[in-house]
Coordinates of C-alpha atoms in Angstrom, one line a residue:
M1 CA 37.3 50.8 -45.0
S2 CA 36.1 51.3 -48.5
A3 CA 32.9 52.6 -50.1
R4 CA 30.2 50.2 -51.0
P5 CA 30.0 50.0 -54.8
E6 CA 26.2 50.4 -54.7
A7 CA 26.7 53.5 -52.7
L8 CA 28.5 55.4 -55.4
R9 CA 26.1 57.6 -57.3
R10 CA 27.0 59.8 -60.3
S11 CA 24.4 62.0 -61.9
G12 CA 24.5 64.0 -65.2
G13 CA 26.9 63.7 -68.1
R14 CA 30.7 63.4 -68.0
V15 CA 32.5 66.7 -67.5
R16 CA 35.9 66.9 -69.0
S17 CA 38.4 69.0 -67.0
A18 CA 40.0 72.0 -68.6
G19 CA 43.3 70.9 -67.1
P20 CA 44.8 67.9 -65.3
A21 CA 42.7 66.7 -62.3
V22 CA 42.7 63.9 -59.8
T23 CA 40.2 61.3 -60.8
E24 CA 40.9 58.6 -58.2
L25 CA 42.1 58.6 -54.6
R26 CA 43.6 55.4 -53.2
L27 CA 44.0 54.8 -49.5
S28 CA 45.7 51.4 -49.5
A29 CA 46.6 51.7 -45.8
F30 CA 45.8 55.1 -44.2
A31 CA 44.3 55.8 -40.8
S32 CA 40.9 54.1 -40.8
H33 CA 41.1 53.0 -44.4
R34 CA 42.5 49.9 -45.9
G35 CA 42.3 48.9 -49.6
A36 CA 40.0 51.9 -50.4
N37 CA 39.7 53.3 -53.9
F38 CA 37.5 56.3 -54.5
R39 CA 36.5 57.8 -57.9
I40 CA 36.7 61.6 -57.8
G41 CA 34.2 63.4 -60.0
P42 CA 33.6 67.1 -60.6
V43 CA 31.6 67.4 -57.4
T44 CA 32.3 64.5 -54.9
L45 CA 31.1 64.3 -51.3
F46 CA 32.0 61.7 -48.7
A47 CA 29.2 60.8 -46.4
G48 CA 28.8 58.5 -43.5
P49 CA 28.4 58.3 -39.7
G50 CA 31.0 59.6 -37.3
G51 CA 34.2 57.5 -37.4
S52 CA 33.6 56.3 -41.0
G53 CA 36.8 58.1 -42.3
K54 CA 35.3 61.0 -44.2
S55 CA 37.8 63.6 -42.9
N56 CA 40.7 61.1 -43.3
A57 CA 40.0 60.9 -47.0
L58 CA 40.3 64.6 -47.4
R59 CA 43.4 64.7 -45.1
A60 CA 45.1 62.2 -47.5
Y61 CA 44.1 64.2 -50.5
E62 CA 45.4 67.5 -49.0
A63 CA 48.7 65.8 -48.0
L64 CA 49.2 64.6 -51.6
A65 CA 48.5 68.1 -52.8
R66 CA 51.1 69.5 -50.4
L67 CA 53.7 66.9 -51.5
G68 CA 52.9 67.8 -55.2
S69 CA 53.6 71.4 -54.4
G70 CA 57.1 70.5 -53.1
D71 CA 56.4 70.7 -49.3
P72 CA 58.5 68.5 -47.1
L73 CA 57.1 65.3 -45.7
D74 CA 56.7 66.6 -42.1
E75 CA 54.6 69.6 -43.2
A76 CA 52.3 67.4 -45.3
F77 CA 51.9 64.9 -42.4
P78 CA 52.2 66.8 -39.1
D79 CA 50.9 63.8 -37.3
P80 CA 52.3 60.8 -39.1
A81 CA 51.6 58.3 -36.3
G82 CA 47.9 59.1 -36.7
C83 CA 48.1 58.2 -40.3
V84 CA 49.2 54.6 -39.6
P85 CA 46.3 52.2 -39.7
E86 CA 45.1 51.3 -36.2
G87 CA 46.4 47.9 -35.1
A88 CA 49.2 47.9 -37.7
A89 CA 52.1 45.9 -36.3
A90 CA 55.7 47.0 -36.6
D91 CA 58.2 44.9 -38.5
A92 CA 61.4 43.4 -37.0
Q93 CA 63.1 46.8 -37.2
G94 CA 60.2 48.6 -35.4
R95 CA 59.0 50.3 -38.6
R96 CA 55.4 51.2 -39.3
G97 CA 53.9 53.3 -42.0
F98 CA 51.1 54.0 -44.4
R99 CA 50.4 54.0 -48.2
I100 CA 48.3 56.4 -50.3
G101 CA 48.1 57.3 -54.0
C102 CA 46.0 58.9 -56.7
T103 CA 45.3 58.8 -60.4
T104 CA 45.3 62.0 -62.5
D105 CA 43.9 62.4 -65.9
G106 CA 44.9 65.0 -68.6
P107 CA 47.0 65.3 -71.7
A108 CA 49.3 62.4 -70.7
G109 CA 46.3 60.1 -70.1
P110 CA 45.7 58.3 -66.8
V111 CA 48.8 58.5 -64.6
R112 CA 49.1 56.7 -61.3
L113 CA 51.1 57.8 -58.3
D114 CA 51.6 55.6 -55.3
V115 CA 53.6 56.5 -52.2
A116 CA 54.7 54.4 -49.2
V117 CA 55.6 56.4 -46.1
Q118 CA 57.5 55.2 -43.0
A119 CA 56.0 57.0 -40.0
E120 CA 58.1 55.3 -37.3
P121 CA 60.8 55.4 -36.1
T122 CA 61.7 58.0 -38.6
L123 CA 59.4 59.9 -41.0
R124 CA 60.5 59.3 -44.6
I125 CA 59.3 58.2 -48.0
V126 CA 60.4 54.6 -48.5
G127 CA 58.8 53.9 -51.9
E128 CA 57.2 55.8 -54.8
R129 CA 55.9 54.6 -58.1
L130 CA 54.7 56.7 -61.1
T131 CA 53.1 54.8 -64.0
G132 CA 51.4 55.8 -67.2
G133 CA 51.0 54.6 -70.8
G134 CA 51.7 51.1 -69.8
E135 CA 55.2 52.0 -68.5
T136 CA 56.7 52.3 -65.0
L137 CA 58.0 55.8 -65.3
L138 CA 59.6 56.3 -61.8
T139 CA 60.3 54.0 -58.9
T140 CA 62.1 54.8 -55.7
A141 CA 63.2 52.5 -52.9
L142 CA 65.0 52.9 -49.6
R143 CA 68.3 51.0 -49.9
D144 CA 70.3 52.3 -47.0
P145 CA 68.3 53.3 -43.8
G146 CA 71.4 55.1 -42.6
R147 CA 71.1 57.7 -45.4
S148 CA 68.5 60.4 -45.9
S149 CA 67.9 59.5 -49.5
V150 CA 66.1 56.9 -51.7
Q151 CA 67.4 55.2 -54.8
A152 CA 65.4 56.4 -57.8
A153 CA 65.1 55.0 -61.3
W154 CA 63.2 56.7 -64.1
H155 CA 62.3 55.6 -67.6
T156 CA 64.8 56.8 -70.3
A157 CA 64.3 54.5 -73.3
G158 CA 67.5 55.6 -74.9
A159 CA 70.9 54.0 -75.0
V160 CA 70.4 53.4 -71.3
P161 CA 66.9 52.0 -70.4
V162 CA 66.7 53.8 -67.1
T163 CA 68.5 56.5 -65.3
R164 CA 69.4 56.0 -61.6
A165 CA 70.1 58.7 -59.0
P166 CA 69.5 59.4 -55.3
L167 CA 66.6 61.6 -54.3
P168 CA 65.8 63.0 -50.9
D169 CA 63.5 60.8 -48.7
D170 CA 61.5 63.8 -47.4
R171 CA 60.2 65.1 -50.8
L172 CA 58.0 63.6 -53.5
G173 CA 60.2 62.4 -56.2
T174 CA 57.6 63.0 -58.9
A175 CA 57.7 66.8 -58.0
L176 CA 61.5 66.8 -58.5
L177 CA 61.5 65.1 -61.8
P178 CA 61.0 68.3 -64.0
L179 CA 64.3 69.5 -62.5
R180 CA 66.2 66.3 -63.0
V181 CA 65.1 64.8 -66.3
A182 CA 66.7 66.3 -69.4
G183 CA 63.9 65.5 -71.8
R184 CA 66.1 64.4 -74.7
T185 CA 64.7 61.0 -75.4
E186 CA 61.1 59.9 -76.1
G187 CA 61.1 58.0 -72.8
Q188 CA 62.3 61.1 -70.9
L189 CA 59.6 63.2 -72.5
Q190 CA 57.0 60.7 -71.4
V191 CA 58.3 60.9 -67.8
L192 CA 58.2 64.7 -67.9
A193 CA 54.6 64.8 -69.3
A194 CA 53.4 62.4 -66.6
A195 CA 55.2 64.1 -63.8
E196 CA 54.1 67.6 -64.8
Q197 CA 50.5 66.4 -65.2
T198 CA 50.5 65.0 -61.7
V199 CA 52.2 68.0 -60.1
V200 CA 49.8 70.5 -61.8
A201 CA 46.7 68.5 -60.7
L202 CA 47.9 68.3 -57.1
R203 CA 49.1 71.9 -56.8
S204 CA 45.7 73.2 -58.1
V205 CA 44.1 72.6 -54.7
F206 CA 42.6 75.0 -52.2
A207 CA 41.5 73.6 -48.8
C208 CA 38.8 75.8 -47.3
E209 CA 37.7 75.8 -43.7
P210 CA 35.6 79.0 -43.1
Q211 CA 35.7 80.1 -39.5
P212 CA 32.8 82.5 -38.7
A213 CA 34.4 83.9 -35.5
R214 CA 37.4 85.2 -37.4
M215 CA 35.3 86.4 -40.3
R216 CA 33.4 88.8 -38.0
A217 CA 36.4 90.8 -37.0
P218 CA 37.7 93.9 -39.0
V219 CA 40.9 93.2 -40.9
P220 CA 43.8 95.3 -42.4
A221 CA 43.5 96.5 -45.9
G222 CA 45.6 95.1 -48.7
D223 CA 45.4 91.4 -47.9
G224 CA 43.4 90.5 -51.0
R225 CA 44.0 86.7 -51.2
L226 CA 41.5 84.6 -49.3
R227 CA 43.1 82.5 -46.6
R228 CA 42.0 79.0 -45.6
G229 CA 39.9 80.2 -42.7
C230 CA 38.4 83.1 -44.6
G231 CA 39.2 85.5 -41.8
N232 CA 40.3 88.2 -44.2
L233 CA 36.9 88.1 -46.0
A234 CA 36.5 91.9 -45.9
A235 CA 39.8 92.6 -47.7
V236 CA 38.9 90.0 -50.4
L237 CA 35.5 91.6 -50.9
E238 CA 37.1 95.0 -51.4
R239 CA 39.3 93.4 -54.1
T240 CA 36.6 91.5 -55.9
H241 CA 34.3 94.6 -55.9
T242 CA 36.9 96.6 -57.8
Q243 CA 38.7 93.9 -59.9
C244 CA 36.2 91.1 -60.5
V245 CA 32.9 93.0 -61.2
Q246 CA 31.0 90.1 -62.9
R247 CA 32.1 87.6 -60.3
H248 CA 31.2 90.0 -57.5
A249 CA 27.7 90.5 -59.0
R250 CA 27.3 86.7 -59.0
L251 CA 28.4 86.6 -55.4
V252 CA 25.8 89.2 -54.5
A253 CA 23.1 87.1 -56.2
A254 CA 24.3 84.0 -54.3
A255 CA 24.2 85.9 -51.0
H256 CA 20.6 87.0 -51.8
A257 CA 19.6 83.4 -52.3
G258 CA 21.3 82.1 -49.2
C259 CA 21.1 84.8 -46.5
A260 CA 18.1 85.9 -44.5
G261 CA 16.4 89.0 -45.8
P262 CA 17.1 90.9 -49.0
V263 CA 20.7 91.3 -50.1
T264 CA 21.3 94.0 -52.7
A265 CA 25.1 94.5 -52.2
L266 CA 28.2 93.2 -50.6
G267 CA 30.5 96.0 -49.6
V268 CA 33.3 97.1 -47.3
E269 CA 33.4 99.9 -44.7
R270 CA 36.7 101.5 -43.7
L271 CA 36.8 102.2 -40.0
T272 CA 38.5 105.1 -38.3
D273 CA 41.5 102.9 -37.4
G274 CA 42.0 102.0 -41.0
L275 CA 40.6 98.4 -40.7
L276 CA 38.0 97.0 -43.1
R277 CA 34.7 95.6 -42.1
A278 CA 32.5 93.7 -44.6
T279 CA 28.8 94.7 -44.9
V280 CA 25.7 93.4 -46.5
G281 CA 23.5 96.0 -48.3
R282 CA 19.8 95.6 -47.6
G283 CA 18.5 98.3 -49.9
G284 CA 17.6 101.9 -49.3
G285 CA 21.2 102.7 -48.2
H286 CA 21.0 100.4 -45.2
A287 CA 24.1 98.1 -44.6
T288 CA 24.4 95.4 -42.0
P289 CA 27.9 94.4 -40.7
V290 CA 28.6 90.8 -41.6
G291 CA 29.3 90.3 -37.9
R292 CA 25.6 90.2 -37.4
L293 CA 25.1 87.3 -39.7
G294 CA 24.7 83.8 -38.4
D295 CA 27.4 81.2 -38.6
G296 CA 25.6 79.4 -41.5
E297 CA 25.3 82.6 -43.5
L298 CA 28.9 83.4 -43.0
R299 CA 30.1 79.9 -44.1
Y300 CA 27.7 80.0 -47.0
L301 CA 29.0 83.4 -48.1
A302 CA 32.7 82.4 -47.8
L303 CA 32.2 79.1 -49.7
S304 CA 30.3 80.9 -52.4
L305 CA 33.2 83.3 -52.8
V306 CA 35.7 80.4 -53.1
L307 CA 33.6 78.7 -55.7
L308 CA 33.2 81.9 -57.8
N309 CA 36.9 82.7 -57.8
G310 CA 40.1 81.1 -58.9
P311 CA 43.8 81.0 -57.8
G312 CA 44.2 84.7 -58.4
V313 CA 41.9 85.4 -55.4
L314 CA 42.7 82.4 -53.2
A315 CA 45.8 82.0 -51.1
M316 CA 47.2 79.0 -52.9
D317 CA 50.4 78.1 -54.9
A318 CA 48.9 77.5 -58.3
A319 CA 51.1 76.3 -61.2
G320 CA 52.2 79.7 -62.4
E321 CA 53.8 78.3 -65.6
V322 CA 50.4 77.0 -66.8
P323 CA 47.8 79.4 -68.2
S324 CA 44.8 79.7 -65.9
A325 CA 42.5 78.5 -68.8
M326 CA 44.4 75.2 -68.7
Q327 CA 44.1 74.6 -65.0
T328 CA 41.3 73.0 -62.9
L329 CA 40.9 74.3 -59.4
T330 CA 39.9 71.6 -56.8
V331 CA 38.3 73.0 -53.6
L332 CA 38.5 70.7 -50.5
A333 CA 35.8 71.4 -47.9
D334 CA 35.7 69.2 -44.9
G335 CA 32.3 69.6 -43.2
L336 CA 30.8 71.3 -46.2
D337 CA 27.3 71.4 -44.7
R338 CA 28.3 72.5 -41.2
D339 CA 25.9 75.1 -39.9
L340 CA 24.1 75.3 -43.3
D341 CA 20.4 74.7 -43.8
G342 CA 19.1 72.7 -46.7
R343 CA 18.5 75.8 -49.0
Q344 CA 22.1 77.0 -48.5
L345 CA 23.6 73.5 -49.2
R346 CA 21.5 73.1 -52.3
G347 CA 22.6 76.6 -53.4
L348 CA 26.3 75.8 -53.0
L349 CA 26.0 72.5 -54.8
D350 CA 24.1 74.0 -57.7
L351 CA 26.8 76.7 -57.9
A352 CA 29.6 74.1 -57.9
V353 CA 27.9 72.0 -60.6
S354 CA 27.2 75.1 -62.7
I355 CA 30.8 76.4 -62.5
G356 CA 32.3 72.9 -62.8
A357 CA 30.4 72.3 -66.1
A358 CA 33.1 74.4 -67.8
G359 CA 35.8 72.0 -66.4
H360 CA 37.6 74.7 -64.4
L361 CA 36.4 73.8 -60.9
R362 CA 36.0 70.6 -58.9
L363 CA 34.6 70.3 -55.3
V364 CA 35.6 67.5 -53.0
G365 CA 34.0 67.6 -49.5
T366 CA 32.5 65.8 -46.6
V367 CA 28.9 66.0 -45.5
T368 CA 26.7 64.7 -42.7
E369 CA 24.2 62.0 -43.4
S370 CA 21.4 64.6 -43.6
G371 CA 23.5 66.6 -46.0
A372 CA 24.0 63.6 -48.1
V373 CA 20.3 63.3 -48.6
R374 CA 20.2 66.8 -50.0
A375 CA 23.3 66.1 -52.2
R376 CA 21.7 63.1 -53.7
E377 CA 18.9 65.3 -55.0
T378 CA 21.3 67.5 -56.9
A379 CA 22.1 66.3 -60.4
G380 CA 25.8 66.2 -61.1
V381 CA 26.9 65.3 -57.6
T382 CA 28.7 62.1 -56.6
V383 CA 28.0 60.9 -53.1
V384 CA 30.4 58.3 -51.6
D385 CA 28.9 56.5 -48.7
L386 CA 31.3 55.2 -46.1
E387 CA 30.8 52.5 -43.5
P388 CA 32.4 52.6 -40.0

């Protein structure tokens, strides 16, 4: 399925990213989607009834991010059969698959990446195309099903128009190009610029799924990078309190706005067994363990922490060779409004829009239909309505 054009809403002015970012997600044939193209803005939320494909869109985005980080195909798609469009018939050789892609924007201009994956009978990449600047920069194709490789050809524009070589069929060829292209000719430099832009945009992704039950338990000290489920919240709060004073102060202000009762501090208590427990200061020296907070408050607190911090605090493999000022973090949040009330959702969206205005943060998530109503009231948020 695809979004209705009239359902796409963009508010506010155009925000230019500080670094490369994904600006379009294409689900040519993926799970419940066929021929779907979605524009991705600084804050983009997928909305629609159950079964409309909201989570599938984020699943495809995260899979592309993992491939861009160099992960093997089976880790990016742990359930490849579930990615094949329902009702898709196998060909004469019994093969079925799916196709996804994205466009990134950055110093190299718009660059398109399209990937065709065979899910059955064997999981493998059977075709990949990277295009930019009016040129086909990389193509791969499966020539011999008996080999675990694809034949790749990339733009050279030298004495030889293209360079041909085999690449593994379980990795994204674009992510391998910086290791394979010499960069001697103008064409090779164009290929490298496009590949590096795509890889940096895809690697700069943090998928966040706060799990309140895990956030309530004490945790060991020293684990200062926030994990996907935010179960180590206490350890991260200890780190931000000492190393990120200004961001921690903003987090306290956000907690005050989104949690019940006054919040004057966010702290950490070291228990007798050495474990850490996060606490909420209520004033007058009184502190409440976060375990007493409701699920919505905990999710709101964790998501605020994610939005206020970058790769140095989040457990993600950022592009270390690129200065942080030149990177744009994209947060993926499936079920963004789960357990949140209207005030908390508005607070998170306002925070995302405010931080994203500098071009260093983007938020892509899914919301319920009631959450979409709130989101449409927030300037700077794009809501993509899906139909079942």
